[in-house]
């Protein structure tokens, strides 16, 4: 039972007290029904039932307290479980290496932390409440056994039939839900493409129509069709089980006198008890669909976690510095010795490789990397930064070899701006901000009055592409890291600012003791660099 195993594993609030509260609520419900039945019989016989009234009030109060406690603790336990799963998935994402993470579906991860966790959250209270009904049913079954063993056997047989009906199609239902998850992931990915490619689709009606009709709409329709198919199977099973409840009542009424004539005088009480059982039993039957959906969601979350575990970066957690801690490495010189790297296709075959190379970097220094598209420049930057792990060779910071135990310290030497950079709207990691330095940088980059940082939050990111790159540069410099990595940073800048960047900003950074490694095609500014290296087809060439 994946659901209860998950609840027990993920939440400290799911303990014996929760189980006791649920069992107590079920027992009190059973007592309440019998006390009310006894009171009704007394009143019908013109007798007083004040004692029963007192017990009814006590039972109602006890039920209110126990069921309320159960629901409150369940809500806390479930939301704690959702919190733990979301944070754990986020933590595992932080602990993967980039090249492996790039092969994982973002849509599946988004669905895992949103749709699937909400499915579990929605189903949990109903499932736990159905557990209380199960306790009530057990108590009622015991009473029925003492009233009429024959009726008990008839009821047990009907219950076995209901269970068989519900579980007979469970494999088909779970398979359908797995397929729904797959198509939902495809739809979410397609929807992300719709948002990211909005401008391109807006400018090309044929592309927009083809994308919608051949990709987005079919994924949504396939998800709907499979979901309807799964729901029909569930609804058919629930309908058969619900019908069996009324067949059960008829069987008891008509068969008990035949098989056990001595129990005929008890038939009214037996029928009343079974009518009472139908309500809780119906609740258990109808929660079955929620239970199957929650089980499918749990399995998908565990699948995503297992996938993230498979690309876990060894040593990351141990090497992650505490907030505010100084890096253990200092930068004076970096050496790459016989480094190689390969991208792999789905079959594990190399699709592009960087041939073994040596590289060194000093402080302070300006190094430009040039070369055609696809020559390996961006890949080299990611290897240098420690984001891609080399297949062969070693990287040294000074005389210290970089490995799992210090790789994160090594990464913390760099402030990168990649071509696909992301701007956060908050200055995470910067506890104290030198406002004078910030305003000076905003002035230097022409952003003063266009955006600002207020209480560590960026006032607006609604800027042009070139301005967003300037803001990224400002924030990278504010991090005060010894090395800046810039991947074709100047590509979207106008000629005047591009000249200012190469002739003023970079030399000033070098004066401040910074090292800059910049991928660039601006050959008219190559003379600003201390070294210019050229890449072609995954290897360095002499310039």
XYZ file of C-alpha atoms in Angstrom:
543
model
C 0.000 0.000 0.000
C 2.181 2.792 -1.346
C 0.016 5.563 0.092
C 0.268 4.516 3.737
C 3.937 3.620 3.365
C 4.541 7.105 1.966
C 2.580 8.784 4.756
C 4.442 6.835 7.425
C 7.811 7.524 5.793
C 7.364 11.213 5.027
C 5.545 12.612 8.056
C 6.435 12.489 11.722
C 2.790 13.370 12.524
C 1.610 10.023 11.168
C 1.981 7.964 14.343
C 0.014 5.659 16.620
C -1.960 8.598 18.024
C -3.401 9.218 14.567
C -4.331 5.558 14.207
C -5.872 5.502 17.690
C -7.941 8.616 16.899
C -9.243 7.024 13.701
C -10.070 3.727 15.407
C -11.741 5.522 18.326
C -13.888 7.608 15.956
C -15.025 4.432 14.185
C -15.872 2.663 17.443
C -17.775 5.686 18.761
C -19.760 5.868 15.518
C -20.794 2.248 15.951
C -21.809 2.800 19.586
C -23.783 5.884 18.612
C -25.883 3.958 16.117
C -26.696 1.193 18.586
C -27.501 3.618 21.381
C -29.848 5.545 19.072
C -31.487 2.295 17.942
C -32.011 1.208 21.551
C -33.393 4.638 22.448
C -35.824 4.473 19.510
C -37.080 1.072 20.655
C -37.652 2.385 24.199
C -39.476 5.481 23.004
C -41.625 3.332 20.696
C -42.548 1.261 23.774
C -43.512 4.460 25.679
C -40.447 4.233 27.921
C -38.064 7.030 28.873
C -34.581 7.082 27.334
C -32.795 9.749 29.362
C -29.796 7.515 29.975
C -29.473 6.876 26.263
C -29.739 10.620 25.606
C -26.820 11.282 27.930
C -24.777 8.582 26.231
C -25.666 9.992 22.812
C -24.409 13.420 23.844
C -21.209 11.903 25.217
C -20.680 9.854 22.048
C -21.287 12.851 19.804
C -18.757 14.879 21.804
C -16.264 12.012 21.691
C -16.801 11.594 17.946
C -16.396 15.335 17.373
C -13.150 15.395 19.334
C -11.618 12.220 17.874
C -12.649 12.841 14.255
C -11.614 16.499 14.501
C -8.242 15.454 15.916
C -7.895 12.908 13.117
C -8.688 15.437 10.386
C -6.387 18.102 11.868
C -3.476 15.698 12.291
C -4.095 14.242 8.838
C -4.050 17.678 7.228
C -0.766 18.462 8.976
C 0.747 15.077 8.143
C -0.231 15.258 4.471
C 1.029 18.798 3.946
C 4.254 17.935 5.757
C 4.573 14.978 3.392
C 4.036 17.224 0.341
C 6.545 19.743 1.709
C 9.164 17.041 2.270
C 8.725 15.585 -1.209
C 8.911 18.966 -2.936
C 11.970 20.070 -0.992
C 13.644 16.706 -1.449
C 13.136 16.818 -5.229
C 14.443 20.394 -5.273
C 17.433 19.291 -3.226
C 18.150 16.375 -5.547
C 18.008 18.699 -8.550
C 20.631 20.875 -6.867
C 22.795 17.783 -6.418
C 22.808 16.618 -10.044
C 25.519 17.476 -12.531
C 24.534 19.657 -15.475
C 25.154 17.247 -18.336
C 22.947 14.593 -16.710
C 20.263 17.055 -15.672
C 19.922 18.321 -19.238
C 18.628 14.860 -20.214
C 15.765 14.868 -17.683
C 12.300 16.042 -18.713
C 11.481 19.366 -17.073
C 7.782 18.750 -17.731
C 7.876 15.532 -15.689
C 9.551 17.349 -12.800
C 7.028 20.214 -12.912
C 4.157 17.703 -12.890
C 5.738 15.775 -10.020
C 5.954 18.802 -7.699
C 2.590 20.286 -8.755
C -0.038 17.975 -10.247
C 1.028 14.759 -8.537
C 1.608 16.262 -5.098
C -1.805 17.976 -5.312
C -3.425 14.669 -6.293
C -1.976 13.087 -3.161
C -3.014 16.074 -1.036
C -6.569 15.926 -2.402
C -6.907 12.177 -1.917
C -5.314 11.858 1.519
C -8.135 13.222 3.745
C -10.733 11.064 1.967
C -8.544 7.957 2.248
C -7.863 8.504 5.931
C -11.559 9.189 6.565
C -12.366 5.957 4.740
C -10.005 4.267 7.194
C -12.334 5.374 10.007
C -15.224 3.851 8.093
C -13.253 0.615 7.832
C -13.011 0.489 11.625
C -16.738 1.101 11.856
C -17.352 -1.737 9.371
C -15.219 -4.149 11.402
C -17.224 -3.338 14.535
C -20.504 -3.732 12.659
C -19.361 -7.061 11.211
C -18.615 -8.362 14.704
C -22.065 -7.339 15.910
C -23.637 -8.954 12.846
C -21.771 -12.174 13.551
C -23.281 -12.393 17.028
C -26.736 -11.540 15.681
C -26.650 -14.025 12.806
C -23.652 -16.026 11.622
C -25.574 -16.791 8.431
C -26.104 -13.113 7.614
C -22.467 -12.525 8.461
C -21.336 -15.145 5.926
C -23.630 -13.681 3.258
C -22.219 -10.219 3.969
C -18.633 -11.527 3.943
C -19.222 -13.194 0.583
C -20.652 -9.987 -0.870
C -17.720 -8.017 0.495
C -15.271 -10.457 -1.088
C -17.094 -9.943 -4.383
C -16.808 -6.150 -4.048
C -13.081 -6.368 -3.350
C -12.603 -8.723 -6.302
C -14.496 -6.332 -8.586
C -12.467 -3.331 -7.481
C -9.122 -5.056 -7.874
C -9.894 -7.047 -11.016
C -9.224 -4.053 -13.255
C -6.538 -2.419 -11.123
C -3.759 -3.304 -13.579
C -5.620 -1.691 -16.473
C -6.386 1.396 -14.387
C -2.771 1.855 -13.284
C -1.552 1.386 -16.868
C -4.044 4.006 -18.080
C -2.932 6.435 -15.355
C 0.729 5.887 -16.312
C -0.139 6.695 -19.939
C -2.048 9.783 -18.808
C 1.062 10.910 -16.919
C 3.174 10.436 -20.054
C 0.795 12.470 -22.227
C 0.398 15.120 -19.517
C 4.192 15.481 -19.490
C 4.165 15.872 -23.270
C 1.446 18.499 -23.044
C 3.265 20.466 -20.339
C 6.454 20.354 -22.432
C 4.503 21.538 -25.457
C 2.866 24.277 -23.416
C 6.322 25.393 -22.291
C 7.332 25.542 -25.958
C 4.237 27.660 -26.602
C 5.278 30.170 -23.942
C 8.989 30.178 -24.795
C 8.371 30.317 -28.537
C 5.511 32.806 -28.413
C 7.230 35.388 -30.617
C 8.241 32.847 -33.255
C 4.764 31.326 -33.392
C 3.155 34.764 -33.504
C 5.237 35.690 -36.534
C 4.514 32.489 -38.485
C 0.865 31.473 -38.756
C 1.687 28.224 -40.570
C 4.159 27.236 -37.836
C 1.693 28.230 -35.128
C -1.140 26.232 -36.668
C 1.045 23.199 -37.344
C 2.492 23.277 -33.808
C -0.977 23.491 -32.271
C -2.680 20.931 -34.506
C 0.103 18.350 -34.797
C 1.672 18.565 -31.331
C -0.154 20.449 -28.580
C -3.740 19.485 -29.391
C -3.007 15.752 -30.010
C -1.178 15.491 -26.682
C -4.123 17.091 -24.855
C -6.669 14.938 -26.693
C -4.691 11.732 -26.094
C -4.497 12.553 -22.385
C -8.246 13.179 -22.312
C -9.063 9.950 -24.183
C -6.906 7.787 -21.916
C -8.205 9.553 -18.806
C -11.809 8.924 -19.930
C -10.936 5.266 -20.588
C -9.403 4.916 -17.123
C -12.333 6.679 -15.474
C -14.799 4.414 -17.284
C -13.015 1.361 -15.912
C -13.023 2.842 -12.405
C -16.649 3.958 -12.654
C -17.701 0.543 -13.975
C -15.991 -1.150 -11.029
C -17.503 1.298 -8.539
C -20.961 0.905 -10.103
C -20.782 -2.871 -9.844
C -19.572 -2.633 -6.256
C -22.315 -0.114 -5.352
C -24.976 -2.317 -6.940
C -23.623 -5.249 -4.948
C -24.458 -3.338 -1.754
C -28.177 -3.373 -2.560
C -27.987 -6.937 -3.826
C -26.433 -7.724 -0.459
C -29.380 -6.240 1.429
C -31.850 -8.221 -0.678
C -29.828 -11.408 -0.243
C -29.828 -11.046 3.536
C -33.568 -10.307 3.688
C -34.586 -13.194 1.463
C -31.905 -15.805 2.125
C -31.393 -15.562 5.884
C -34.868 -16.957 6.720
C -34.243 -19.792 4.243
C -30.851 -20.827 5.602
C -31.411 -19.858 9.261
C -35.128 -19.777 10.168
C -34.229 -19.135 13.805
C -32.795 -15.748 12.802
C -36.023 -14.583 11.120
C -37.210 -12.622 14.210
C -33.928 -10.694 14.131
C -34.347 -9.749 10.483
C -35.419 -6.154 11.182
C -32.371 -5.525 13.363
C -30.095 -7.264 10.860
C -31.520 -5.217 7.983
C -31.160 -2.000 9.987
C -27.547 -2.837 10.704
C -26.830 -3.586 7.045
C -28.499 -0.340 5.948
C -26.228 1.376 8.415
C -23.215 -0.483 6.943
C -24.051 0.580 3.377
C -23.083 4.212 4.047
C -19.515 3.586 5.332
C -19.016 0.766 2.830
C -20.100 3.098 0.026
C -17.561 5.665 1.224
C -14.800 3.043 1.068
C -15.885 2.002 -2.438
C -16.054 5.542 -3.787
C -12.636 6.499 -2.388
C -11.131 3.748 -4.544
C -10.731 6.077 -7.556
C -8.892 8.647 -5.447
C -6.726 5.905 -4.004
C -5.680 4.622 -7.440
C -4.869 8.139 -8.663
C -2.829 8.846 -5.533
C -0.964 5.547 -5.966
C -0.128 6.405 -9.587
C 1.102 9.845 -8.511
C 3.261 8.357 -5.763
C 4.847 5.972 -8.259
C 5.568 8.820 -10.687
C 7.161 10.926 -7.936
C 9.327 7.986 -6.905
C 10.267 7.427 -10.575
C 11.423 11.043 -10.870
C 13.349 10.763 -7.607
C 14.995 7.543 -8.762
C 15.978 9.252 -12.013
C 17.499 12.139 -10.075
C 19.272 9.708 -7.748
C 20.824 8.020 -10.778
C 22.532 11.287 -11.759
C 23.466 12.299 -8.217
C 26.758 14.182 -8.140
C 28.942 12.371 -5.632
C 30.331 14.606 -2.927
C 28.109 17.582 -3.694
C 26.282 17.597 -0.369
C 29.500 17.197 1.607
C 31.245 19.982 -0.280
C 28.386 22.479 -0.258
C 29.532 25.349 1.967
C 27.300 26.656 4.687
C 25.638 30.023 4.211
C 28.124 32.798 4.783
C 31.110 30.444 4.849
C 34.277 31.406 2.985
C 35.350 29.144 0.129
C 38.137 26.742 1.029
C 39.945 27.399 -2.272
C 41.796 30.528 -3.294
C 42.553 31.394 -6.890
C 46.026 32.234 -8.098
C 46.301 29.807 -10.990
C 44.111 27.128 -12.603
C 45.456 24.282 -14.756
C 43.555 21.876 -16.960
C 45.642 18.847 -17.893
C 44.629 16.524 -20.753
C 40.933 17.316 -20.303
C 38.435 15.619 -22.629
C 34.640 15.519 -22.726
C 31.923 13.925 -24.859
C 28.209 14.462 -25.294
C 26.330 11.168 -25.540
C 23.261 10.352 -27.616
C 20.372 8.154 -26.437
C 22.388 5.043 -27.282
C 25.366 6.236 -25.259
C 27.482 6.930 -28.320
C 29.604 10.129 -28.487
C 27.822 12.823 -30.530
C 30.384 15.607 -30.007
C 33.716 15.563 -28.197
C 36.342 17.940 -26.936
C 39.716 16.436 -27.723
C 42.228 16.264 -24.854
C 43.574 19.731 -24.153
C 45.750 21.633 -21.678
C 44.795 25.075 -20.420
C 46.006 27.471 -17.747
C 44.545 30.592 -16.231
C 46.295 33.194 -14.090
C 45.262 36.130 -11.937
C 44.613 38.771 -13.142
C 44.180 37.953 -16.824
C 41.908 38.623 -19.812
C 41.463 35.574 -22.036
C 39.313 35.561 -25.187
C 37.998 32.343 -26.745
C 36.977 32.485 -30.391
C 35.774 30.008 -32.990
C 32.824 29.069 -35.162
C 29.438 27.862 -34.015
C 29.599 24.335 -32.635
C 33.343 24.458 -32.115
C 33.016 23.720 -28.354
C 33.470 27.177 -26.813
C 30.440 27.043 -24.506
C 31.210 23.439 -23.595
C 34.749 24.477 -22.663
C 33.412 27.212 -20.360
C 31.144 24.715 -18.600
C 34.046 22.309 -18.106
C 36.274 25.116 -16.848
C 33.543 26.209 -14.424
C 33.106 22.649 -13.105
C 29.554 22.267 -14.434
C 30.504 19.508 -16.868
C 32.680 16.771 -15.423
C 35.600 15.844 -17.705
C 35.703 12.309 -19.053
C 39.476 12.288 -18.690
C 42.142 14.544 -17.253
C 42.229 16.733 -14.180
C 41.717 20.350 -13.119
C 43.982 21.963 -10.533
C 43.435 25.116 -8.489
C 47.000 25.917 -7.560
C 48.373 22.522 -6.547
C 44.998 21.203 -5.395
C 43.278 18.705 -7.668
C 39.554 19.298 -8.087
C 37.366 16.323 -7.174
C 34.033 15.482 -5.560
C 35.177 16.762 -2.159
C 35.951 20.327 -3.326
C 34.195 20.773 -6.664
C 31.564 23.126 -5.241
C 34.254 25.261 -3.612
C 35.911 25.393 -7.011
C 32.679 26.471 -8.720
C 32.303 29.252 -6.197
C 35.407 30.904 -7.709
C 33.389 31.746 -10.843
C 30.670 34.232 -11.734
C 29.371 33.058 -15.125
C 27.024 34.606 -17.674
C 26.156 31.907 -20.182
C 24.370 32.550 -23.454
C 21.159 31.069 -21.976
C 21.563 32.881 -18.638
C 18.710 33.312 -16.183
C 18.054 36.452 -14.140
C 16.537 35.971 -10.699
C 14.447 38.860 -9.411
C 16.189 38.634 -6.033
C 19.872 38.912 -5.112
C 20.249 35.499 -3.499
C 23.534 34.807 -1.738
C 24.426 38.489 -1.232
C 23.772 39.323 2.406
C 25.284 42.794 2.265
C 25.204 45.055 -0.780
C 27.546 47.961 -1.374
C 24.971 50.427 -2.674
C 27.585 52.914 -3.886
C 29.258 50.195 -5.961
C 25.895 49.035 -7.274
C 24.824 52.523 -8.344
C 28.203 53.099 -9.983
C 27.880 49.888 -11.985
C 24.316 50.746 -13.017
C 25.597 54.126 -14.187
C 28.519 52.576 -16.070
C 26.230 50.106 -17.859
C 23.577 52.719 -18.683
C 20.947 51.104 -16.453
C 20.625 53.868 -13.869
C 16.987 54.936 -13.814
C 15.926 51.853 -15.810
C 16.153 49.340 -12.974
C 17.384 49.221 -9.398
C 17.816 46.925 -6.421
C 15.570 47.628 -3.439
C 15.959 45.435 -0.357
C 17.863 42.897 -2.447
C 15.017 42.690 -4.978
C 15.410 43.892 -8.568
C 12.772 46.521 -9.268
C 12.110 45.356 -12.849
C 13.390 42.769 -15.306
C 11.311 44.198 -18.118
C 14.378 45.166 -20.146
C 15.718 44.574 -23.621
C 17.977 41.577 -24.243
C 21.072 43.776 -24.269
C 20.012 45.527 -21.075
C 19.294 42.192 -19.379
C 22.849 41.122 -20.232
C 24.187 44.364 -18.769
C 22.199 43.763 -15.595
C 23.576 40.208 -15.452
C 27.085 41.657 -15.712
C 26.372 44.118 -12.897
C 25.131 41.302 -10.647
C 28.079 39.064 -11.561
C 30.540 41.828 -10.613
C 28.629 42.439 -7.365
C 29.248 38.789 -6.432
C 32.952 39.745 -6.222
C 34.187 36.390 -7.509
C 37.779 36.224 -8.767
C 36.839 34.831 -12.210
C 34.156 36.006 -14.649
C 33.036 33.717 -17.484
C 31.240 35.516 -20.310
C 29.697 33.521 -23.168
C 29.292 35.890 -26.147
C 28.180 38.578 -23.712
C 28.735 41.478 -26.124
C 26.699 39.976 -28.984
C 23.540 42.039 -28.268
C 25.322 45.298 -27.379
C 25.446 48.350 -29.610
C 28.853 49.327 -31.076
C 29.389 52.189 -28.612
C 28.760 50.112 -25.520
C 30.622 47.152 -26.992
C 33.705 49.364 -27.297
C 33.183 50.601 -23.758
C 32.973 47.008 -22.561
C 36.256 45.937 -24.173
C 38.219 49.154 -23.684
C 37.024 50.337 -20.269
C 35.087 47.735 -18.275
C 37.335 44.719 -18.874
C 40.613 46.609 -18.214
C 39.090 48.026 -15.018
C 38.132 44.536 -13.869
C 41.698 43.389 -14.489
C 43.016 46.317 -12.439
C 40.796 45.117 -9.616
C 42.536 41.724 -9.772
C 39.787 39.904 -11.648
C 40.300 37.271 -14.332
C 37.894 37.252 -17.269
C 37.405 34.432 -19.776
C 35.162 35.670 -22.588
C 33.835 33.880 -25.654
C 33.754 36.502 -28.412
C 33.733 37.042 -32.174
C 34.701 40.729 -31.971
C 38.079 40.436 -33.693
C 38.533 44.219 -33.766
C 38.928 44.080 -29.965
C 41.180 41.025 -29.682
C 44.090 43.285 -28.772
C 42.386 44.049 -25.431
C 43.070 40.475 -24.301
C 46.208 39.040 -22.790
C 45.597 35.848 -24.777
C 43.291 34.828 -27.610
C 42.554 31.118 -28.095
C 40.725 29.654 -31.066
C 38.582 26.512 -31.046
C 37.509 24.389 -33.994
C 35.733 21.019 -33.991
C 36.363 20.485 -30.296
C 40.029 21.365 -30.109
C 42.230 24.429 -29.596
C 44.145 25.818 -32.565
C 46.998 28.320 -32.622
C 45.859 31.877 -33.422
